[in-house]
């Protein structure tokens, strides 16, 4: 574990800390050397001209949203080996150091200091959301989860009795854990999807952002309540290295996509990886039934998606094995579609440019919102032009869109591409899409503080570009203006 102080950084000297695993004092650069060595052992020799990537993070490091308040550039170690370039950025955040890839927007962002946020509860009284605990109300959350999350991450059995409209009163500890995790995750996504059935449920006619933030934070409070109830049954749900435990860990990881402070998503994925690989080893021994084999396949896909979503966003390599089944871009199979997108991203980050030919075209209506947003983000990663950025910024504000704590990173990335291509974009379209970016970051800022810093960075970049591309009519009189 890296030390939590910054005294060596402030003094400009090499940081030396005590490693309890080796029982000796080691320099911070030792971590960078280790990940370099692991990367060289795992990766094949890079072809000439291949895209370079930073090496994988140290064990236990998680991409918490508070990392954006860090001073990233202060701690960086660079090395050259095998014709590749690695840049390790150790950012101080959340009272510890975090690892970021060199292409992460949190590294490149020009403004990473903490940004003050205005709470919607200070001025608005109309954000109140009435919640009456009842089986019918709770089942609405189950339906939301099954309609939105289950198609993407099919790790639950839809026939499970705890998912019934009126679940039995004698549920086991494991079932209570699952059910409360479903409630918690659904509370994070309802504010973004409820407009489909009740357009006035979320959006106040005044259009004030504080109202929208208040509603989201109210649901977030309920999410925390259900999460706390689930934790009461965690030990019983993770007692044995079985599919039951793997399902519990994956529910925790999915929840962490919306509330990264509820757990260390890096450790959750690492644990899920070990469990899945051990269970898959039993496939060769024919110790699993047909239903378990199919469920394990879905869980493998889920682990791969979540790990690579983080890896693509923070520009870090992923280690979980890519699925062996063929790529599938059938919109009737959303889980396989999403997994295939991240398989393309994974190969691209390893230097395979040929996968661009396999990428499905941009979509406007056929795909479910979560898939459409991920598809456009994949286009932006593989082809960072203003057209792909345009589609990302349109997708993040479309009806039914589901935003995770990683979404603001993509919004910032798309926003910077957009601003850097100001001359090629019509003024009205630029203003609309730039507004989409700022509104999305503002809505996310109370839930994920890094969004506020990214919003400020984007505004700073726009201000800088405005001075570079001033319109021809600036400093001239408009028609009808009168001199005094």
XYZ file of C-alpha atoms in Angstrom:
484
model
C 0.000 0.000 0.000
C 1.469 3.342 -0.973
C 1.914 5.958 1.773
C -0.813 8.546 2.211
C 1.274 11.645 2.849
C 2.785 13.988 0.234
C 5.818 15.195 2.134
C 8.370 13.655 -0.256
C 6.559 15.110 -3.244
C 6.522 18.552 -1.666
C 10.207 18.265 -0.842
C 11.097 17.013 -4.332
C 12.845 13.857 -3.088
C 12.426 10.147 -3.728
C 9.599 8.636 -1.670
C 10.613 5.551 0.326
C 7.965 3.513 2.148
C 7.785 0.298 4.147
C 6.325 -2.638 2.197
C 4.715 -5.043 4.664
C 4.624 -7.812 2.051
C 8.415 -7.755 1.523
C 9.270 -6.514 5.029
C 11.610 -3.873 3.706
C 11.777 -0.238 2.658
C 11.206 0.427 -1.055
C 11.154 3.500 -3.312
C 7.897 4.496 -5.010
C 9.480 3.915 -8.424
C 9.644 0.228 -7.471
C 5.890 -0.015 -8.155
C 6.358 1.401 -11.647
C 9.184 -1.046 -12.341
C 6.984 -3.957 -11.238
C 4.069 -3.094 -13.487
C 6.503 -2.561 -16.382
C 7.942 -6.013 -15.826
C 4.507 -7.654 -15.645
C 3.447 -5.852 -18.816
C 6.535 -7.058 -20.694
C 5.899 -10.635 -19.582
C 2.225 -10.618 -20.613
C 2.280 -8.589 -23.832
C 3.749 -9.685 -27.198
C 6.300 -7.488 -28.882
C 4.589 -4.363 -30.220
C 4.641 -3.852 -33.998
C 6.253 -0.737 -35.357
C 3.968 2.243 -35.018
C 1.615 0.529 -32.565
C -0.197 2.643 -30.037
C 1.619 2.699 -26.697
C -0.112 2.124 -23.384
C 0.725 2.469 -19.713
C 1.210 -0.701 -17.741
C -1.447 -2.171 -15.445
C -2.255 -0.753 -12.013
C -0.919 -2.102 -8.778
C -3.161 -4.534 -6.920
C -6.007 -3.007 -4.985
C -6.028 0.364 -6.732
C -9.550 1.517 -7.554
C -10.716 4.361 -9.804
C -12.672 6.316 -7.206
C -14.398 9.423 -8.455
C -12.550 11.571 -5.918
C -9.360 11.151 -7.944
C -10.178 14.303 -9.896
C -9.237 16.425 -6.897
C -5.674 15.169 -7.177
C -2.488 16.796 -8.312
C -1.663 14.237 -10.968
C 1.475 15.617 -12.588
C 3.467 15.672 -9.356
C 4.035 11.919 -9.277
C 4.968 10.393 -12.601
C 7.564 7.805 -13.588
C 8.495 7.226 -17.227
C 10.418 4.314 -18.684
C 11.298 2.997 -22.149
C 11.495 -0.678 -23.008
C 10.919 -2.907 -26.040
C 10.185 0.139 -28.227
C 7.222 1.088 -26.031
C 6.669 4.079 -23.803
C 5.070 3.807 -20.374
C 3.944 6.695 -18.203
C 2.824 5.922 -14.660
C 0.838 8.630 -12.919
C 0.331 8.242 -9.185
C -2.355 10.754 -8.241
C -2.950 11.688 -4.624
C -6.677 11.456 -3.911
C -8.964 10.187 -1.192
C -6.065 10.122 1.314
C -4.053 7.708 -0.811
C -2.320 7.439 -4.177
C -4.165 6.175 -7.272
C -2.851 4.896 -10.577
C -3.940 6.540 -13.846
C -2.977 5.783 -17.423
C -1.240 8.530 -19.367
C -4.227 8.988 -21.696
C -6.746 9.393 -18.897
C -8.607 12.688 -19.093
C -7.871 13.156 -15.391
C -4.206 13.364 -16.322
C -4.669 15.589 -19.363
C -7.284 17.873 -17.833
C -5.773 21.332 -17.226
C -7.814 21.924 -14.077
C -7.805 19.215 -11.444
C -8.192 21.127 -8.207
C -11.220 20.582 -6.011
C -14.237 22.555 -7.219
C -16.904 23.844 -4.859
C -20.380 22.469 -5.522
C -23.712 24.029 -4.718
C -26.174 21.730 -2.993
C -29.688 21.773 -4.445
C -31.141 21.417 -0.960
C -30.087 24.910 0.068
C -32.538 26.802 -2.133
C -35.204 24.434 -3.462
C -38.150 22.977 -1.609
C -39.774 21.238 -4.592
C -37.172 18.465 -4.902
C -38.938 16.366 -2.278
C -39.802 12.876 -3.465
C -42.521 11.002 -1.638
C -41.653 7.355 -1.080
C -44.056 4.993 0.572
C -42.484 1.651 1.387
C -44.733 -1.092 0.021
C -44.412 -4.338 -1.971
C -45.860 -2.586 -5.030
C -43.391 0.306 -4.805
C -40.465 -2.034 -4.255
C -41.531 -4.184 -7.186
C -41.282 -1.111 -9.411
C -37.576 -1.132 -8.571
C -37.354 -4.832 -9.436
C -39.025 -4.147 -12.784
C -36.646 -1.262 -13.465
C -33.651 -3.491 -12.776
C -34.964 -6.371 -14.887
C -35.814 -4.077 -17.806
C -32.603 -2.041 -17.749
C -29.744 -3.931 -16.070
C -30.603 -7.609 -16.501
C -30.464 -7.513 -20.345
C -26.929 -6.068 -20.115
C -25.716 -8.123 -17.144
C -27.867 -11.318 -17.111
C -26.519 -12.672 -13.833
C -29.870 -13.212 -12.078
C -32.387 -15.980 -12.661
C -35.631 -14.167 -13.625
C -37.628 -17.026 -12.100
C -36.129 -16.479 -8.639
C -38.798 -16.174 -5.987
C -37.299 -13.035 -4.430
C -38.016 -11.214 -7.709
C -41.764 -11.912 -7.515
C -44.258 -9.018 -7.117
C -44.860 -10.198 -3.549
C -41.763 -12.121 -2.413
C -42.147 -14.677 0.395
C -41.596 -13.472 3.920
C -39.127 -16.262 4.736
C -36.371 -15.316 2.287
C -32.895 -16.633 3.031
C -29.943 -14.394 3.828
C -28.625 -14.841 0.295
C -31.971 -13.911 -1.244
C -32.267 -10.858 0.999
C -28.806 -9.760 -0.077
C -29.682 -10.150 -3.759
C -33.023 -8.379 -3.411
C -31.679 -5.374 -1.554
C -28.824 -5.032 -4.035
C -31.404 -5.026 -6.850
C -33.293 -2.272 -5.016
C -30.100 -0.264 -4.499
C -28.957 -0.474 -8.112
C -32.438 0.373 -9.389
C -32.540 3.508 -7.230
C -29.418 4.737 -9.009
C -30.937 4.314 -12.464
C -34.591 5.324 -11.933
C -33.949 9.115 -12.179
C -32.542 8.632 -15.670
C -35.173 6.231 -16.985
C -38.461 7.217 -15.346
C -39.214 9.789 -18.058
C -40.212 6.934 -20.336
C -43.418 6.320 -18.377
C -43.928 9.583 -16.499
C -42.327 12.602 -18.156
C -43.098 14.845 -15.182
C -41.684 12.468 -12.609
C -38.138 13.742 -12.895
C -38.141 16.926 -14.920
C -39.604 20.012 -13.309
C -41.273 22.413 -15.794
C -38.902 25.160 -14.642
C -35.981 23.125 -15.959
C -33.856 23.966 -12.931
C -30.874 21.696 -12.537
C -31.205 21.833 -8.769
C -34.559 20.064 -8.986
C -33.126 17.264 -11.117
C -30.132 16.912 -8.807
C -32.402 16.856 -5.789
C -34.490 14.038 -7.192
C -31.396 12.020 -8.050
C -29.908 12.576 -4.595
C -33.172 11.570 -2.961
C -33.107 8.266 -4.823
C -29.447 7.969 -3.929
C -30.392 8.179 -0.262
C -32.751 5.231 -0.710
C -30.031 3.376 -2.613
C -27.777 3.774 0.408
C -30.494 2.462 2.705
C -31.035 -0.667 0.622
C -27.271 -1.156 0.271
C -26.862 -1.045 4.058
C -29.586 -3.672 4.424
C -27.831 -5.883 1.886
C -24.550 -5.617 3.806
C -26.233 -7.234 6.799
C -26.378 -10.444 4.756
C -23.040 -10.168 2.932
C -21.155 -12.747 4.985
C -23.774 -15.426 4.405
C -23.839 -14.613 0.680
C -20.098 -15.016 0.191
C -19.328 -17.993 2.406
C -18.250 -20.454 -0.296
C -16.429 -20.111 -3.672
C -19.582 -20.818 -5.674
C -21.717 -19.142 -8.337
C -23.786 -17.758 -5.450
C -20.773 -15.845 -4.172
C -19.737 -14.757 -7.667
C -23.226 -13.349 -8.262
C -23.022 -11.414 -4.984
C -19.628 -9.931 -5.885
C -20.849 -8.915 -9.346
C -23.889 -7.177 -7.854
C -21.487 -5.224 -5.649
C -19.382 -4.298 -8.694
C -22.424 -3.169 -10.689
C -23.526 -1.051 -7.738
C -20.048 0.471 -7.574
C -20.455 1.698 -11.169
C -23.074 4.087 -9.790
C -21.655 4.612 -6.302
C -17.873 4.039 -6.406
C -17.477 5.003 -2.759
C -19.649 2.078 -1.666
C -16.788 -0.315 -2.415
C -13.478 -0.797 -4.162
C -14.559 -1.795 -7.662
C -10.998 -2.786 -8.558
C -10.887 -5.304 -5.728
C -14.413 -6.496 -6.506
C -13.491 -7.250 -10.115
C -10.248 -8.916 -8.998
C -12.197 -11.165 -6.624
C -14.791 -11.941 -9.298
C -11.959 -12.818 -11.681
C -10.451 -15.361 -9.295
C -13.840 -16.905 -8.532
C -14.811 -17.123 -12.207
C -11.533 -18.690 -13.304
C -11.745 -21.267 -10.521
C -15.330 -22.111 -11.433
C -14.520 -22.292 -15.138
C -11.777 -24.791 -14.333
C -14.536 -27.094 -13.151
C -16.050 -27.027 -16.630
C -13.237 -29.272 -17.836
C -14.026 -31.628 -14.976
C -17.733 -31.567 -15.886
C -18.691 -30.622 -12.347
C -21.244 -27.977 -13.392
C -24.753 -28.440 -14.765
C -26.044 -26.963 -18.020
C -27.784 -24.034 -16.281
C -24.644 -23.256 -14.292
C -22.533 -23.317 -17.449
C -24.816 -20.791 -19.158
C -24.892 -18.564 -16.082
C -21.109 -18.716 -15.796
C -20.868 -17.589 -19.415
C -23.016 -14.543 -18.596
C -20.877 -13.811 -15.563
C -17.683 -14.061 -17.607
C -19.139 -11.516 -20.013
C -20.126 -9.221 -17.132
C -16.642 -9.275 -15.607
C -15.061 -8.548 -18.974
C -17.431 -5.638 -19.652
C -16.973 -3.938 -16.285
C -13.183 -4.326 -16.197
C -12.759 -3.055 -19.738
C -15.159 -0.165 -19.230
C -12.839 1.043 -16.480
C -9.712 0.226 -18.499
C -10.875 2.151 -21.570
C -11.941 5.169 -19.526
C -8.772 5.428 -17.440
C -6.482 4.081 -20.189
C -5.312 1.042 -18.268
C -4.824 -2.522 -19.556
C -7.286 -5.231 -18.518
C -6.242 -8.713 -17.447
C -9.405 -10.858 -17.508
C -9.400 -13.269 -20.491
C -11.419 -12.213 -23.518
C -14.367 -14.550 -24.185
C -13.770 -17.255 -26.777
C -17.194 -17.183 -28.425
C -17.662 -15.216 -31.680
C -18.339 -11.480 -31.733
C -22.054 -10.698 -31.844
C -23.679 -7.393 -32.814
C -27.294 -8.522 -32.707
C -29.358 -5.851 -30.929
C -31.691 -8.605 -29.720
C -28.764 -9.899 -27.604
C -27.700 -6.740 -25.712
C -25.263 -8.478 -23.357
C -23.336 -10.115 -26.216
C -23.474 -6.852 -28.177
C -21.976 -4.846 -25.309
C -19.351 -7.485 -24.568
C -18.333 -7.469 -28.240
C -17.912 -3.683 -28.145
C -15.529 -3.963 -25.212
C -13.701 -6.807 -26.927
C -13.018 -4.401 -29.799
C -11.879 -1.728 -27.352
C -9.636 -4.262 -25.605
C -7.977 -5.289 -28.872
C -7.586 -1.688 -29.968
C -5.830 -0.735 -26.737
C -3.412 -3.612 -27.432
C -2.568 -2.054 -30.801
C -4.898 -3.896 -33.202
C -6.085 -1.265 -35.696
C -7.825 -3.825 -37.913
C -10.804 -4.086 -35.564
C -12.099 -0.738 -36.837
C -13.599 -2.638 -39.765
C -15.695 -4.723 -37.375
C -17.275 -1.781 -35.549
C -21.045 -1.436 -36.122
C -22.262 1.900 -37.558
C -23.496 4.725 -35.350
C -27.063 4.258 -34.190
C -29.964 6.593 -33.426
C -32.991 4.494 -32.589
C -32.659 0.691 -32.716
C -30.386 0.023 -29.749
C -31.410 0.400 -26.126
C -29.897 3.606 -24.616
C -27.131 1.850 -22.665
C -25.931 0.045 -25.778
C -26.197 3.105 -27.989
C -24.130 5.181 -25.585
C -21.427 2.502 -25.350
C -21.367 2.135 -29.138
C -20.795 5.850 -29.616
C -18.087 5.868 -26.937
C -16.363 3.029 -28.789
C -16.463 5.076 -31.996
C -14.937 8.008 -30.097
C -12.143 5.815 -28.742
C -11.304 4.295 -32.124
C -11.875 7.454 -34.154
C -11.669 10.599 -31.975
C -13.174 13.051 -34.474
C -15.835 15.667 -33.886
C -18.481 13.479 -35.550
C -18.069 10.657 -33.012
C -17.875 13.231 -30.197
C -21.127 14.718 -31.499
C -22.925 11.367 -31.161
C -21.576 10.795 -27.643
C -22.868 14.164 -26.454
C -26.252 13.514 -28.008
C -26.466 10.020 -26.486
C -25.749 11.092 -22.905
C -28.835 13.315 -22.799
C -31.206 11.020 -24.703
C -34.264 9.541 -23.017
C -33.515 6.494 -20.894
C -29.747 7.005 -20.803
C -27.959 5.320 -17.882
C -24.919 7.197 -16.581
C -22.245 5.604 -14.404
C -19.403 7.354 -12.610
C -17.338 6.813 -15.784
C -19.772 8.665 -18.078
C -18.506 12.183 -17.188
C -15.028 11.133 -18.358
C -16.426 10.347 -21.803
C -18.421 13.576 -21.830
C -15.263 15.538 -21.076
C -13.327 13.634 -23.730
C -16.046 14.289 -26.319
C -16.302 17.913 -25.267
C -12.588 18.523 -25.749
C -12.656 16.924 -29.213
C -15.619 19.118 -30.082
C -13.995 22.332 -28.891
C -10.737 21.548 -30.675
C -12.703 21.314 -33.932
C -14.616 24.580 -33.567
C -13.954 25.805 -37.144
C -15.526 22.657 -38.649
C -18.785 22.839 -36.684
C -21.719 25.153 -37.223
C -22.131 27.632 -34.381
C -25.633 26.563 -33.364
C -24.730 22.884 -33.238
C -21.574 23.614 -31.270
C -23.509 25.576 -28.665
C -26.111 22.827 -28.285
C -23.602 20.016 -27.906
C -21.340 22.048 -25.626
C -24.401 22.730 -23.481
C -25.163 19.006 -23.408
C -21.698 18.383 -22.015
C -21.925 21.073 -19.338
C -25.440 20.065 -18.267
C -24.445 16.398 -17.979
C -21.363 17.246 -15.922
C -23.378 19.593 -13.729
C -26.048 16.957 -13.072
C -23.330 14.447 -12.185
C -21.294 16.810 -10.013
C -23.224 16.270 -6.785
C -23.041 12.501 -7.134
C -19.501 12.196 -8.478
C -17.344 15.183 -7.418
C -14.857 14.624 -10.253
C -17.511 15.871 -12.667
C -17.304 19.383 -11.219
C -13.571 19.544 -11.915
C -14.065 18.181 -15.427
C -16.793 20.753 -16.054
C -14.471 23.560 -14.963
C -11.683 22.182 -17.152
C -14.012 22.059 -20.148
C -15.124 25.643 -19.561
C -11.474 26.742 -19.306
C -10.678 24.998 -22.583
C -13.632 26.656 -24.306
C -12.531 30.045 -23.014
C -9.032 29.441 -24.378
C -10.335 28.356 -27.776
C -12.656 31.370 -27.976
C -9.631 33.638 -27.859
C -8.081 31.650 -30.704
C -11.124 31.568 -32.969
C -12.782 34.936 -32.571
C -15.631 35.641 -35.010
C -15.003 38.182 -37.745
C -17.683 40.512 -36.472
C -16.202 40.916 -32.987
C -15.379 44.524 -31.979
C -17.610 45.888 -34.743
C -20.961 47.626 -34.418
C -24.068 45.541 -35.057
C -26.771 46.875 -37.310
C -28.861 49.531 -35.564
C -26.347 50.141 -32.753
C -26.044 53.791 -31.824
C -22.862 55.472 -30.659
C -23.074 57.530 -27.488
